[in-house]
Short mmCIF file of C-alpha atoms in Angstrom, two decimals:
data_model
loop_
_atom_site.label_atom_id
_atom_site.label_comp_id
_atom_site.label_asym_id
_atom_site.label_seq_id
_atom_site.Cartn_x
_atom_site.Cartn_y
_atom_site.Cartn_z
CA SER A 1 -1.78 18.74 23.26
CA ILE A 2 1.41 19.27 26.17
CA ASP A 3 2.77 16.03 25.90
CA SER A 4 2.48 16.02 22.16
CA MET A 5 4.25 19.29 21.98
CA ASP A 6 7.01 18.01 24.09
CA ASN A 7 7.63 14.90 21.98
CA MET A 8 7.58 16.70 19.16
CA MET A 9 10.36 19.28 20.61
CA LYS A 10 12.43 16.04 21.83
CA ARG A 11 12.85 14.85 18.40
CA VAL A 12 13.63 18.31 16.66
CA THR A 13 16.36 18.92 19.13
CA VAL A 14 20.06 17.75 18.13
CA ALA A 15 22.77 17.62 19.98
CA GLY A 16 20.66 19.69 22.59
CA VAL A 17 20.25 22.65 20.41
CA PRO A 18 16.38 23.37 20.15
CA PRO A 19 14.62 24.67 17.11
CA GLY A 20 13.91 28.42 17.20
CA LEU A 21 18.01 29.61 18.35
CA GLY A 22 18.48 30.96 14.62
CA SER A 23 21.49 28.21 14.47
CA ALA A 24 22.35 26.57 10.89
CA LEU A 25 21.35 23.62 12.41
CA GLN A 26 17.93 25.19 12.75
CA GLY A 27 18.14 25.77 8.46
CA HIS A 28 19.39 22.72 8.15
CA LEU A 29 16.79 20.82 9.60
CA GLU A 30 14.11 22.73 8.11
CA GLY A 31 15.21 22.56 5.02
CA SER A 32 15.86 18.71 5.25
CA LEU A 33 11.79 18.74 6.61
CA GLY A 34 10.33 20.13 2.98
CA GLY A 35 10.29 24.05 4.28
CA ILE A 36 8.42 22.97 7.10
CA ARG A 37 8.08 26.05 10.16
CA LEU A 38 9.39 24.32 13.11
CA PRO A 39 7.98 26.31 15.81
CA GLY A 40 10.30 28.33 18.13
CA LYS A 41 10.86 28.92 21.92
CA ASP A 42 8.24 31.98 21.80
CA GLU A 43 5.39 30.41 19.99
CA HIS A 44 5.92 27.07 21.72
CA GLN A 45 5.50 29.20 25.15
CA HIS A 46 2.70 30.81 23.56
CA GLN A 47 0.85 27.28 22.59
CA ARG A 48 1.39 26.16 26.49
CA GLU A 49 0.29 29.12 27.54
CA ALA A 50 -3.06 29.29 25.71
CA LEU A 51 -3.31 25.44 26.43
CA ILE A 52 -3.22 26.49 29.47
CA LYS A 53 -5.30 29.45 29.60
CA GLU A 54 -7.59 27.13 27.70
CA MET A 55 -7.53 24.22 30.52
CA MET A 56 -8.06 27.15 33.19
CA GLN A 57 -11.41 28.17 31.52
CA ASP A 58 -12.59 24.28 31.36
CA ARG A 59 -11.46 23.76 35.08
CA LYS A 60 -13.59 27.25 36.10
CA GLU A 61 -16.24 25.91 33.68
CA GLU A 62 -16.89 22.75 35.37
CA GLU A 63 -16.47 23.92 38.87
CA VAL A 64 -19.74 26.48 37.63
CA LYS A 65 -21.38 23.15 36.60
CA MET A 66 -20.58 21.21 39.98
CA ALA A 67 -21.60 24.22 41.72
CA ASP A 68 -24.98 24.76 39.47
CA MET A 69 -25.57 21.01 40.47
CA GLU A 70 -25.02 21.09 43.93
CA CYS A 71 -28.08 24.03 43.94
CA ARG A 72 -30.16 21.79 42.32
CA LEU A 73 -29.32 18.57 45.24
CA ARG A 74 -30.20 20.98 47.76
CA GLU A 75 -33.67 22.36 46.54
CA PHE A 76 -34.12 18.51 45.55
CA ILE A 77 -33.50 18.18 49.08
CA ILE A 78 -35.28 20.96 50.58
CA GLU A 79 -38.19 19.82 48.75
CA VAL A 80 -38.14 16.52 49.87
CA VAL A 81 -37.28 17.21 53.19
CA LYS A 82 -39.28 19.93 53.97
CA PRO A 83 -43.15 18.19 54.40
CA THR A 84 -41.06 15.85 57.21
CA ILE A 85 -40.45 19.15 59.11
CA ILE A 86 -43.48 20.70 58.88
CA ARG A 87 -45.45 17.40 60.32
CA ASN A 88 -42.82 17.11 62.60
CA THR A 89 -42.72 20.87 63.94
CA LYS A 90 -46.82 20.52 64.03
CA LEU A 91 -46.29 17.13 65.74
CA GLN A 92 -44.14 19.23 68.72
CA SER A 93 -46.53 21.94 69.44
CA GLU A 94 -48.98 19.53 69.64
CA THR A 95 -46.67 17.00 72.17
CA GLU A 96 -45.82 20.65 74.16
CA ILE A 97 -50.33 21.48 74.28
CA LEU A 98 -50.72 17.80 75.41
CA GLN A 99 -48.14 17.52 78.56
CA GLU A 100 -48.96 20.82 79.31
CA GLU A 101 -52.80 19.64 79.73
CA LEU A 102 -51.91 16.54 81.56
CA ARG A 103 -50.52 18.79 84.19
CA SER A 104 -53.22 20.21 84.22
CA GLN A 105 -54.95 17.51 84.51
CA ARG A 106 -52.59 16.22 87.14
CA ASN A 107 -53.36 18.86 89.05
CA LYS A 108 -56.79 18.99 88.71
CA LEU A 109 -56.82 14.95 89.40
CA GLN A 110 -54.62 15.68 93.27
CA GLY A 111 -57.12 18.71 94.06
CA VAL A 112 -59.93 16.24 93.81
CA SER A 113 -57.78 12.97 95.65
CA ASN A 114 -57.52 16.08 98.47
CA GLU A 115 -60.95 16.67 98.47
CA MET A 116 -61.98 13.06 98.88
CA ASP A 117 -59.31 13.07 101.84
CA THR A 118 -61.20 16.11 103.47
CA LEU A 119 -64.81 14.84 102.52
CA LYS A 120 -63.81 11.51 103.67
CA GLU A 121 -62.70 13.19 107.16
CA ARG A 122 -65.67 14.43 107.61
CA SER A 123 -67.91 12.18 106.66
CA ASP A 124 -65.80 10.15 109.41
CA ILE A 125 -66.42 12.53 112.11
CA VAL A 126 -70.57 13.16 111.20
CA LEU A 127 -70.63 9.37 111.40
CA THR A 128 -69.18 9.12 114.61
CA PHE A 129 -72.02 12.20 116.07
CA GLN A 130 -74.37 10.08 114.18
CA GLY A 131 -73.64 6.58 116.35
CA ARG A 132 -73.73 8.75 119.73
#
């Protein structure tokens, strides 16, 4: 990881001279470490870039997984909610039909009531003439 590379670089850096600069100190350090080649500045940068690239790839893969999960979750929600929406739409249509029928019946009832009033008046007139 980047942190372990940084820690290694700090341990190997002596007197402010990092390895990989071609100094005599680096040669001495390489000799004292049994011929182990320490990563130079370019190698360290390359490793860091490779690690960053790998992390970015992992992040992209995670984003794809999250997007896929989001799509599946949306489909599931639609599957669960769809019957309720259909039922509510039918109920709304039936309610509108019943409201229109109620208005129509109310108008008819008002017409019948008006006719009854008219017929009552006429009946009263007929009764008045019959009583004479």
